[in-house]
Amino acid sequence: MLTDNLKEKLQDGLSSVTEKIDDMKENVWGEDRDEIIGQFKDKGTGKVKEVFQEIADSNALIQRSGFILVDLEVSLGLPPEIGAIFHQNKKVTKEEKEEIMKEAEDKKIVKIILNCLFKASDYYDKISIANYKLDKIELTLGLAPGIKIIFSKAD
């Protein structure tokens, strides 16, 4: 049975995390959401192939950003959606992020992906959940873009 003091601490912690999640949703997508929707609106499987190729061609750049592409998936709805799962294997400096974003300037989808990954990583740094670490970031690209941040128990 939880004591009143412990319940209050848990509720305060939950409120803090909830506020930070709401802030992140507003900050993460911004212009990227409109760009993603524009990229996928009225596009078919040709767009899926194009996005997969752009991601494959930029794998070294993605790895330099501190992330490893774990999985790519596609939902063959109308229009299709692409899912990408990343694992963060290192932190990069602000200067490195800026350099990487400059290199991705002409690759619309990769630039959006990198921007979302950096924002998700920054978000994790802000909330810092005790005994949990950032494990994976799942991005959904399509008419309803989304980001899922997965935490796992730290060793």
mmCIF file of C-alpha atoms in Angstrom:
data_model
loop_
_atom_site.group_PDB
_atom_site.id
_atom_site.type_symbol
_atom_site.label_atom_id
_atom_site.label_comp_id
_atom_site.label_asym_id
_atom_site.label_seq_id
_atom_site.Cartn_x
_atom_site.Cartn_y
_atom_site.Cartn_z
ATOM 1 C CA MET A 1 0.000 0.000 0.000
ATOM 2 C CA LEU A 2 1.383 3.407 -0.945
ATOM 3 C CA THR A 3 1.696 6.076 1.685
ATOM 4 C CA ASP A 4 0.081 9.450 1.042
ATOM 5 C CA ASN A 5 3.530 11.043 0.809
ATOM 6 C CA LEU A 6 4.681 8.534 -1.821
ATOM 7 C CA LYS A 7 1.439 8.941 -3.787
ATOM 8 C CA GLU A 8 1.917 12.711 -3.792
ATOM 9 C CA LYS A 9 5.520 12.375 -5.039
ATOM 10 C CA LEU A 10 4.430 10.010 -7.813
ATOM 11 C CA GLN A 11 1.634 12.376 -8.892
ATOM 12 C CA ASP A 12 4.032 15.342 -8.914
ATOM 13 C CA GLY A 13 6.521 13.371 -11.003
ATOM 14 C CA LEU A 14 3.811 12.259 -13.420
ATOM 15 C CA SER A 15 2.565 15.838 -13.797
ATOM 16 C CA SER A 16 6.091 17.031 -14.564
ATOM 17 C CA VAL A 17 6.627 14.340 -17.212
ATOM 18 C CA THR A 18 3.200 15.049 -18.749
ATOM 19 C CA GLU A 19 3.996 18.767 -19.062
ATOM 20 C CA LYS A 20 7.321 17.975 -20.710
ATOM 21 C CA ILE A 21 5.624 15.581 -23.143
ATOM 22 C CA ASP A 22 3.159 18.298 -24.157
ATOM 23 C CA ASP A 23 6.045 20.749 -24.666
ATOM 24 C CA MET A 24 7.896 18.207 -26.769
ATOM 25 C CA LYS A 25 4.929 17.513 -29.037
ATOM 26 C CA GLU A 26 4.724 21.217 -29.834
ATOM 27 C CA ASN A 27 8.468 21.675 -30.279
ATOM 28 C CA VAL A 28 9.376 18.486 -32.127
ATOM 29 C CA TRP A 29 7.105 18.710 -35.111
ATOM 30 C CA GLY A 30 6.838 22.400 -35.928
ATOM 31 C CA GLU A 31 7.470 22.827 -39.653
ATOM 32 C CA ASP A 32 8.617 19.205 -39.995
ATOM 33 C CA ARG A 33 5.067 17.908 -39.599
ATOM 34 C CA ASP A 34 3.834 19.951 -42.554
ATOM 35 C CA GLU A 35 6.861 18.892 -44.603
ATOM 36 C CA ILE A 36 6.263 15.197 -43.865
ATOM 37 C CA ILE A 37 2.577 15.456 -44.749
ATOM 38 C CA GLY A 38 3.480 17.267 -47.981
ATOM 39 C CA GLN A 39 5.963 14.549 -48.884
ATOM 40 C CA PHE A 40 3.442 11.735 -48.427
ATOM 41 C CA LYS A 41 0.179 13.297 -49.564
ATOM 42 C CA ASP A 42 -1.145 11.621 -52.702
ATOM 43 C CA LYS A 43 2.031 9.568 -53.141
ATOM 44 C CA GLY A 44 2.226 5.819 -53.543
ATOM 45 C CA THR A 45 4.833 3.099 -53.414
ATOM 46 C CA GLY A 46 7.224 5.193 -55.494
ATOM 47 C CA LYS A 47 7.574 7.522 -52.516
ATOM 48 C CA VAL A 48 8.350 4.578 -50.231
ATOM 49 C CA LYS A 49 11.160 3.434 -52.524
ATOM 50 C CA GLU A 50 12.485 7.007 -52.763
ATOM 51 C CA VAL A 51 12.521 7.439 -48.967
ATOM 52 C CA PHE A 52 14.156 4.052 -48.385
ATOM 53 C CA GLN A 53 16.848 4.923 -50.918
ATOM 54 C CA GLU A 54 17.465 8.362 -49.364
ATOM 55 C CA ILE A 55 17.816 6.791 -45.915
ATOM 56 C CA ALA A 56 20.116 4.031 -47.216
ATOM 57 C CA ASP A 57 22.291 6.581 -49.031
ATOM 58 C CA SER A 58 22.555 8.630 -45.819
ATOM 59 C CA ASN A 59 23.271 5.805 -43.390
ATOM 60 C CA ALA A 60 26.827 7.036 -42.681
ATOM 61 C CA LEU A 61 25.488 10.521 -41.900
ATOM 62 C CA ILE A 62 22.842 9.064 -39.583
ATOM 63 C CA GLN A 63 25.501 7.038 -37.780
ATOM 64 C CA ARG A 64 27.667 10.152 -37.358
ATOM 65 C CA SER A 65 24.665 11.792 -35.685
ATOM 66 C CA GLY A 66 24.925 9.217 -32.898
ATOM 67 C CA PHE A 67 22.102 6.943 -34.027
ATOM 68 C CA ILE A 68 21.907 3.506 -35.576
ATOM 69 C CA LEU A 69 19.012 2.593 -37.835
ATOM 70 C CA VAL A 70 17.663 -0.629 -36.317
ATOM 71 C CA ASP A 71 14.570 -1.278 -38.472
ATOM 72 C CA LEU A 72 12.661 0.166 -41.402
ATOM 73 C CA GLU A 73 9.043 -0.770 -41.934
ATOM 74 C CA VAL A 74 6.287 0.196 -44.305
ATOM 75 C CA SER A 75 2.528 0.221 -43.889
ATOM 76 C CA LEU A 76 0.913 -0.205 -47.285
ATOM 77 C CA GLY A 77 -2.157 1.916 -46.641
ATOM 78 C CA LEU A 78 -3.365 4.780 -48.784
ATOM 79 C CA PRO A 79 -1.122 6.647 -48.582
ATOM 80 C CA PRO A 80 1.688 4.459 -47.262
ATOM 81 C CA GLU A 81 3.546 5.182 -44.023
ATOM 82 C CA ILE A 82 7.153 4.499 -43.237
ATOM 83 C CA GLY A 83 8.375 3.576 -39.785
ATOM 84 C CA ALA A 84 11.987 3.811 -38.721
ATOM 85 C CA ILE A 85 13.451 2.652 -35.422
ATOM 86 C CA PHE A 86 16.723 4.107 -34.186
ATOM 87 C CA HIS A 87 18.999 3.381 -31.261
ATOM 88 C CA GLN A 88 21.194 6.140 -29.868
ATOM 89 C CA ASN A 89 24.743 4.890 -29.438
ATOM 90 C CA LYS A 90 26.463 8.196 -28.618
ATOM 91 C CA LYS A 91 25.787 11.863 -27.910
ATOM 92 C CA VAL A 92 27.048 14.488 -30.324
ATOM 93 C CA THR A 93 27.890 18.093 -29.584
ATOM 94 C CA LYS A 94 25.843 21.062 -30.697
ATOM 95 C CA GLU A 95 28.541 21.906 -33.250
ATOM 96 C CA GLU A 96 28.467 18.358 -34.648
ATOM 97 C CA LYS A 97 24.656 18.527 -34.915
ATOM 98 C CA GLU A 98 24.887 21.788 -36.859
ATOM 99 C CA GLU A 99 27.494 20.328 -39.239
ATOM 100 C CA ILE A 100 25.430 17.179 -39.795
ATOM 101 C CA MET A 101 22.280 19.218 -40.453
ATOM 102 C CA LYS A 102 24.171 21.300 -43.046
ATOM 103 C CA GLU A 103 25.277 18.118 -44.805
ATOM 104 C CA ALA A 104 21.664 16.908 -44.861
ATOM 105 C CA GLU A 105 20.333 20.214 -46.237
ATOM 106 C CA ASP A 106 19.477 18.809 -49.699
ATOM 107 C CA LYS A 107 17.990 15.544 -48.362
ATOM 108 C CA LYS A 108 14.523 16.518 -47.134
ATOM 109 C CA ILE A 109 13.501 13.272 -45.453
ATOM 110 C CA VAL A 110 16.889 12.628 -43.847
ATOM 111 C CA LYS A 111 16.983 16.205 -42.561
ATOM 112 C CA ILE A 112 13.548 15.733 -40.964
ATOM 113 C CA ILE A 113 14.605 12.401 -39.454
ATOM 114 C CA LEU A 114 17.801 13.861 -37.995
ATOM 115 C CA ASN A 115 15.951 16.860 -36.616
ATOM 116 C CA CYS A 116 13.404 14.587 -34.910
ATOM 117 C CA LEU A 117 16.120 12.328 -33.502
ATOM 118 C CA PHE A 118 18.031 15.269 -32.060
ATOM 119 C CA LYS A 119 14.883 16.735 -30.527
ATOM 120 C CA ALA A 120 13.872 13.384 -29.021
ATOM 121 C CA SER A 121 17.351 12.983 -27.530
ATOM 122 C CA ASP A 122 17.230 16.522 -26.115
ATOM 123 C CA TYR A 123 13.802 15.766 -24.667
ATOM 124 C CA TYR A 124 15.165 12.686 -22.904
ATOM 125 C CA ASP A 125 17.931 14.837 -21.403
ATOM 126 C CA LYS A 126 15.291 17.198 -19.990
ATOM 127 C CA ILE A 127 13.122 14.583 -18.299
ATOM 128 C CA SER A 128 15.880 12.210 -17.116
ATOM 129 C CA ILE A 129 13.796 9.394 -15.612
ATOM 130 C CA ALA A 130 15.635 7.711 -12.732
ATOM 131 C CA ASN A 131 17.056 4.259 -13.526
ATOM 132 C CA TYR A 132 15.877 4.446 -17.145
ATOM 133 C CA LYS A 133 17.835 5.262 -20.263
ATOM 134 C CA LEU A 134 16.861 6.231 -23.767
ATOM 135 C CA ASP A 135 16.691 2.965 -25.672
ATOM 136 C CA LYS A 136 14.965 3.560 -28.995
ATOM 137 C CA ILE A 137 13.252 6.256 -30.972
ATOM 138 C CA GLU A 138 10.511 5.212 -33.380
ATOM 139 C CA LEU A 139 9.528 7.640 -36.131
ATOM 140 C CA THR A 140 6.429 7.334 -38.282
ATOM 141 C CA LEU A 141 6.515 9.261 -41.543
ATOM 142 C CA GLY A 142 3.243 9.732 -43.372
ATOM 143 C CA LEU A 143 0.062 11.782 -43.168
ATOM 144 C CA ALA A 144 -0.014 11.243 -39.397
ATOM 145 C CA PRO A 145 3.660 11.576 -38.393
ATOM 146 C CA GLY A 146 4.659 10.421 -34.947
ATOM 147 C CA ILE A 147 7.555 9.931 -32.571
ATOM 148 C CA LYS A 148 7.723 7.265 -29.888
ATOM 149 C CA ILE A 149 10.530 7.374 -27.331
ATOM 150 C CA ILE A 150 11.229 4.057 -25.638
ATOM 151 C CA PHE A 151 12.992 3.939 -22.289
ATOM 152 C CA SER A 152 14.558 0.840 -20.817
ATOM 153 C CA LYS A 153 15.767 -0.042 -17.356
ATOM 154 C CA ALA A 154 19.397 0.993 -16.908
ATOM 155 C CA ASP A 155 21.794 -1.792 -15.959
#
